[in-house]
PDB file of C-alpha atoms in Angstrom:
ATOM      1  CA  MET A 154     134.269  97.914 100.205  1.00 43.00           C
ATOM      2  CA  HIS A 155     130.813  97.186 101.106  1.00 41.00           C
ATOM      3  CA  SER A 156     127.498  98.018  99.598  1.00 40.00           C
ATOM      4  CA  GLU A 157     124.885 100.274 101.636  1.00 43.00           C
ATOM      5  CA  THR A 158     121.531  99.282 101.487  1.00 39.00           C
ATOM      6  CA  THR A 159     119.130 102.206 103.170  1.00 40.00           C
ATOM      7  CA  ALA A 160     115.521 101.266 103.593  1.00 43.00           C
ATOM      8  CA  THR A 161     114.373 103.519 101.081  1.00 44.00           C
ATOM      9  CA  ASP A 162     116.323 101.411  98.601  1.00 44.00           C
ATOM     10  CA  GLU A 163     114.473  98.393  99.889  1.00 45.00           C
ATOM     11  CA  ARG A 164     110.803 100.035  99.518  1.00 46.00           C
ATOM     12  CA  ALA A 165     111.911 101.170  95.973  1.00 47.00           C
ATOM     13  CA  ALA A 166     112.761  97.727  94.678  1.00 68.00           C
ATOM     14  CA  ALA A 167     110.207  96.457  96.911  1.00 93.00           C
ATOM     15  CA  ARG A 168     107.034  94.715  94.022  1.00 96.00           C
ATOM     16  CA  GLY A 169     103.549  93.503  95.091  1.00 96.00           C
ATOM     17  CA  ALA A 170     100.391  92.578  92.467  1.00 97.00           C
ATOM     18  CA  VAL A 171      96.917  93.209  92.290  1.00 97.00           C
ATOM     19  CA  ALA A 172      94.074  92.155  90.707  1.00 97.00           C
ATOM     20  CA  ILE A 173      90.894  93.910  88.885  1.00 96.00           C
ATOM     21  CA  ILE A 174      88.775  90.578  88.746  1.00 96.00           C
ATOM     22  CA  THR A 175      84.918  91.134  86.938  1.00 94.00           C
ATOM     23  CA  ASN A 176      82.116  89.222  86.893  1.00 95.00           C
ATOM     24  CA  ARG A 177      79.881  88.881  83.713  1.00 93.00           C
ATOM     25  CA  ARG A 178      77.849  92.068  84.886  1.00 94.00           C
ATOM     26  CA  GLY A 179      81.135  94.112  84.522  1.00 92.00           C
ATOM     27  CA  GLU A 180      81.196  94.277  88.335  1.00 95.00           C
ATOM     28  CA  LEU A 181      84.679  94.851  90.014  1.00 96.00           C
ATOM     29  CA  LEU A 182      85.865  92.578  92.639  1.00 97.00           C
ATOM     30  CA  LEU A 183      87.011  94.642  95.846  1.00 98.00           C
ATOM     31  CA  HIS A 184      88.060  94.016  99.315  1.00 96.00           C
ATOM     32  CA  LEU A 185      87.595  95.956 102.480  1.00 97.00           C
ATOM     33  CA  ARG A 186      91.201  95.996 104.307  1.00 95.00           C
ATOM     34  CA  ASP A 187      91.585  95.600 107.874  1.00 94.00           C
ATOM     35  CA  ASP A 188      91.209  98.709 110.307  1.00 95.00           C
ATOM     36  CA  LEU A 189      94.894  98.524 111.691  1.00 94.00           C
ATOM     37  CA  PRO A 190      97.662 101.125 111.564  1.00 89.00           C
ATOM     38  CA  ALA A 191     100.736  99.041 110.904  1.00 89.00           C
ATOM     39  CA  ILE A 192      99.332  98.099 107.298  1.00 89.00           C
ATOM     40  CA  ALA A 193      99.267 100.322 103.861  1.00 90.00           C
ATOM     41  CA  TRP A 194      95.825 101.521 103.417  1.00 94.00           C
ATOM     42  CA  PRO A 195      93.705 100.716 106.247  1.00 94.00           C
ATOM     43  CA  ASP A 196      89.948 100.282 106.057  1.00 96.00           C
ATOM     44  CA  HIS A 197      89.890 101.349 102.467  1.00 96.00           C
ATOM     45  CA  TRP A 198      88.465  99.450  99.706  1.00 97.00           C
ATOM     46  CA  SER A 199      91.337  97.640  97.504  1.00 97.00           C
ATOM     47  CA  LEU A 200      92.070  94.601  94.895  1.00 97.00           C
ATOM     48  CA  LEU A 201      93.037  91.613  95.913  1.00 97.00           C
ATOM     49  CA  GLY A 202      96.877  90.904  95.668  1.00 96.00           C
ATOM     50  CA  GLY A 203      99.776  91.844  98.535  1.00 94.00           C
ATOM     51  CA  GLY A 204     103.863  91.870  98.535  1.00 94.00           C
ATOM     52  CA  CYS A 205     106.298  89.388  95.838  1.00 96.00           C
ATOM     53  CA  GLY A 206     108.363  87.169  97.739  1.00 95.00           C
ATOM     54  CA  PRO A 207     112.343  87.409  97.128  1.00 94.00           C
ATOM     55  CA  GLY A 208     112.923  86.343  93.699  1.00 94.00           C
ATOM     56  CA  GLU A 209     109.015  85.625  93.314  1.00 96.00           C
ATOM     57  CA  ALA A 210     107.477  86.924  89.920  1.00 96.00           C
ATOM     58  CA  PRO A 211     104.467  89.297  89.706  1.00 97.00           C
ATOM     59  CA  ALA A 212     102.464  86.724  87.869  1.00 96.00           C
ATOM     60  CA  THR A 213     103.439  84.116  90.435  1.00 96.00           C
ATOM     61  CA  ALA A 214     102.658  86.389  93.215  1.00 97.00           C
ATOM     62  CA  ILE A 215      99.188  87.034  92.203  1.00 97.00           C
ATOM     63  CA  ILE A 216      98.281  83.732  91.337  1.00 96.00           C
ATOM     64  CA  ARG A 217      99.578  82.937  95.243  1.00 96.00           C
ATOM     65  CA  GLU A 218      97.715  86.212  97.299  1.00 96.00           C
ATOM     66  CA  LEU A 219      94.578  85.254  95.287  1.00 97.00           C
ATOM     67  CA  ASP A 220      94.378  81.814  96.922  1.00 96.00           C
ATOM     68  CA  GLU A 221      95.806  82.603  99.901  1.00 95.00           C
ATOM     69  CA  GLU A 222      93.476  85.511 100.781  1.00 94.00           C
ATOM     70  CA  ALA A 223      89.965  84.859  99.095  1.00 95.00           C
ATOM     71  CA  GLY A 224      90.763  80.802  97.761  1.00 95.00           C
ATOM     72  CA  LEU A 225      90.655  82.380  94.544  1.00 95.00           C
ATOM     73  CA  THR A 226      91.183  81.270  90.961  1.00 91.00           C
ATOM     74  CA  ALA A 227      90.242  83.923  88.346  1.00 85.00           C
ATOM     75  CA  ASP A 228      89.806  82.705  84.879  1.00 80.00           C
ATOM     76  CA  SER A 229      92.234  84.557  82.144  1.00 86.00           C
ATOM     77  CA  LEU A 230      94.491  86.385  84.345  1.00 94.00           C
ATOM     78  CA  THR A 231      96.539  88.823  81.891  1.00 94.00           C
ATOM     79  CA  GLU A 232      98.999  91.085  82.890  1.00 95.00           C
ATOM     80  CA  LEU A 233      97.957  94.669  81.995  1.00 95.00           C
ATOM     81  CA  PHE A 234     100.468  97.339  83.351  1.00 95.00           C
ATOM     82  CA  GLU A 235     102.532  98.436  86.480  1.00 95.00           C
ATOM     83  CA  THR A 236     102.175 101.656  88.543  1.00 95.00           C
ATOM     84  CA  ARG A 237     103.772 102.710  92.093  1.00 94.00           C
ATOM     85  CA  ASP A 238     101.759 103.302  95.150  1.00 93.00           C
ATOM     86  CA  GLU A 239     103.729 106.511  96.291  1.00 90.00           C
ATOM     87  CA  HIS A 240     101.564 107.323  99.469  1.00 90.00           C
ATOM     88  CA  GLY A 241     101.421 103.898 101.155  1.00 89.00           C
ATOM     89  CA  SER A 242     104.042 100.915 100.530  1.00 88.00           C
ATOM     90  CA  GLY A 243     106.107 102.658  97.977  1.00 91.00           C
ATOM     91  CA  GLN A 244     105.916  99.184  96.112  1.00 94.00           C
ATOM     92  CA  ILE A 245     105.884  99.212  92.739  1.00 96.00           C
ATOM     93  CA  ILE A 246     102.274  97.190  91.694  1.00 96.00           C
ATOM     94  CA  THR A 247     101.932  95.009  88.541  1.00 97.00           C
ATOM     95  CA  PHE A 248      98.029  94.779  87.417  1.00 97.00           C
ATOM     96  CA  PHE A 249      96.552  91.811  86.007  1.00 96.00           C
ATOM     97  CA  ALA A 250      92.778  91.442  85.275  1.00 95.00           C
ATOM     98  CA  GLY A 251      90.785  88.549  85.171  1.00 95.00           C
ATOM     99  CA  VAL A 252      86.935  86.716  85.294  1.00 94.00           C
ATOM    100  CA  TRP A 253      85.161  84.967  87.780  1.00 95.00           C
ATOM    101  CA  ASP A 254      81.496  84.377  88.468  1.00 93.00           C
ATOM    102  CA  GLY A 255      80.979  83.240  91.527  1.00 94.00           C
ATOM    103  CA  ASP A 256      79.378  84.425  95.124  1.00 96.00           C
ATOM    104  CA  GLU A 257      81.588  86.429  97.072  1.00 96.00           C
ATOM    105  CA  ALA A 258      79.980  86.048  99.969  1.00 95.00           C
ATOM    106  CA  LEU A 259      81.088  82.206 100.201  1.00 95.00           C
ATOM    107  CA  LEU A 260      84.832  82.824  99.394  1.00 95.00           C
ATOM    108  CA  PRO A 261      86.838  81.554 102.672  1.00 95.00           C
ATOM    109  CA  LEU A 262      88.135  85.553 103.025  1.00 94.00           C
ATOM    110  CA  ALA A 263      91.827  84.886 105.283  1.00 93.00           C
ATOM    111  CA  GLU A 264      92.753  88.708 105.551  1.00 90.00           C
ATOM    112  CA  GLY A 265      90.849  91.904 105.790  1.00 93.00           C
ATOM    113  CA  VAL A 266      87.040  92.376 106.011  1.00 95.00           C
ATOM    114  CA  LYS A 267      84.878  91.683 103.533  1.00 96.00           C
ATOM    115  CA  LEU A 268      84.526  90.806  99.710  1.00 97.00           C
ATOM    116  CA  GLN A 269      82.018  93.208  97.494  1.00 97.00           C
ATOM    117  CA  PHE A 270      81.270  92.960  93.728  1.00 98.00           C
ATOM    118  CA  PHE A 271      80.701  96.399  93.141  1.00 97.00           C
ATOM    119  CA  ALA A 272      79.196  97.975  89.680  1.00 95.00           C
ATOM    120  CA  PRO A 273      81.786 100.647  87.937  1.00 91.00           C
ATOM    121  CA  GLU A 274      79.452 103.524  88.875  1.00 92.00           C
ATOM    122  CA  HIS A 275      79.574 103.212  92.529  1.00 94.00           C
ATOM    123  CA  LEU A 276      83.129 103.427  92.720  1.00 93.00           C
ATOM    124  CA  GLY A 277      83.169 107.076  93.493  1.00 93.00           C
ATOM    125  CA  ILE A 278      81.329 106.915  96.794  1.00 95.00           C
ATOM    126  CA  LEU A 279      83.934 104.344  98.219  1.00 97.00           C
ATOM    127  CA  THR A 280      87.484 104.965  99.993  1.00 97.00           C
ATOM    128  CA  ILE A 281      90.021 103.106  97.515  1.00 97.00           C
ATOM    129  CA  PRO A 282      93.602 103.964  97.603  1.00 96.00           C
ATOM    130  CA  PRO A 283      94.956 106.493  94.812  1.00 95.00           C
ATOM    131  CA  TYR A 284      96.868 104.393  93.431  1.00 95.00           C
ATOM    132  CA  ILE A 285      94.246 101.051  92.903  1.00 96.00           C
ATOM    133  CA  ARG A 286      91.293 104.115  91.816  1.00 95.00           C
ATOM    134  CA  ASP A 287      93.450 105.289  88.975  1.00 94.00           C
ATOM    135  CA  GLY A 288      94.260 101.774  88.159  1.00 95.00           C
ATOM    136  CA  ILE A 289      90.950 100.554  88.054  1.00 94.00           C
ATOM    137  CA  TYR A 290      90.152 103.450  85.373  1.00 91.00           C
ATOM    138  CA  ARG A 291      92.809 102.876  83.290  1.00 91.00           C
ATOM    139  CA  HIS A 292      91.046  99.386  83.108  1.00 85.00           C
ATOM    140  CA  PRO A 293      88.746  99.529  79.865  1.00 74.00           C
ATOM    141  CA  ALA A 294      86.185  97.136  82.003  1.00 56.00           C
ATOM    142  CA  ALA A 295      86.507  99.012  85.262  1.00 51.00           C
ATOM    143  CA  ARG A 296      84.779 102.397  82.816  1.00 50.00           C
ATOM    144  CA  PRO A 297      80.691 103.278  83.044  1.00 48.00           C
ATOM    145  CA  SER A 298      78.975 102.743  80.000  1.00 47.00           C
TER     146      SER A 298
END
């Protein structure tokens, strides 16, 4: 007897991690994704992060992804919750929160188009994947006061 694994099974098991990075002003660091049809959510503002490697824990993946994508090390990275990217990659995404107070324009961006801090009240005008928007609004620091 042999095991049959379908693409759906593999997608269901796929995991990723993203980070809600805020600065002392309460702004959120967002990443403008490349406009490439082969990626999930092209030309959308998202959070920094990415997929977990085989056997890699989300907590390890987010530290690696922040470094690889933006040369960034966030302070007090905390695991928040999980959600599924139902309409994109299909991955189960672990959300983390951290703090970083640097100048985003000086980060060595290795993927995507741009990094920019946004005040929570400006998020409504941005094109953000639904699961990312939901995750941001679940995080208390992202709620407009």
